[in-house]
Amino acid sequence: MALTLAFAIFYLICMVIELRAHGEQKIKILYYIAILLALVVGSRSFEYQDTGAYVASFMSENGFSDYHLGDTSTYYGEKGFYFFEVLVRTLTDDTRIYLILLSLVTLTIMAKSISELSLYPLIGLCAYIARFLTGRDCNQVRAALSYAILMLGVKYIRKKDWKRYFLIVF
């Protein structure tokens, strides 16, 4: 109940900001909220469904010392996601920092896409939160990142720039 009330108040605040703020103000606020959400999502409990597997995979890596081009994780097959994991593992062994950085990348890409594609970016972010934040960003981390990457590519579909679209998506 408290979480529902918090989201309702947040949505009302976003609607007021949409009505009162202009242009670049809205975009700055959108990015600030995305960063705040990344901190919240990255600081979540390790008890979420898939979080344990991501943490175990992260902790099983040694960074670039054992990395070979084309390697995949024993936990999943996406090479780009694995490369990100190895990169972060090279920099730190803190799983909390790993989850925060992953959330920051995902939500920053999503904020960029929403700012480019939505007439009302803060309402667009609210729709994303309502539909995907807890289900994707907190549980299915790779799905959330892939969704953000696909959204980044949508503008190139609209421009019929297939080379850039496929470069981003693949």
mmCIF file of C-alpha atoms in Angstrom, residues 18 24 48 72 90 100 110:
data_model
loop_
_atom_site.group_PDB
_atom_site.id
_atom_site.type_symbol
_atom_site.label_atom_id
_atom_site.label_comp_id
_atom_site.label_asym_id
_atom_site.label_seq_id
_atom_site.Cartn_x
_atom_site.Cartn_y
_atom_site.Cartn_z
ATOM 1 C CA GLU A 18 5.349 18.429 -17.132
ATOM 2 C CA GLU A 24 15.607 21.511 -21.303
ATOM 3 C CA TYR A 48 15.035 -10.600 -6.162
ATOM 4 C CA THR A 72 30.515 -16.137 -22.664
ATOM 5 C CA THR A 90 38.238 -5.469 -13.602
ATOM 6 C CA ILE A 100 24.380 0.340 -9.654
ATOM 7 C CA MET A 110 16.160 4.666 -21.411
#
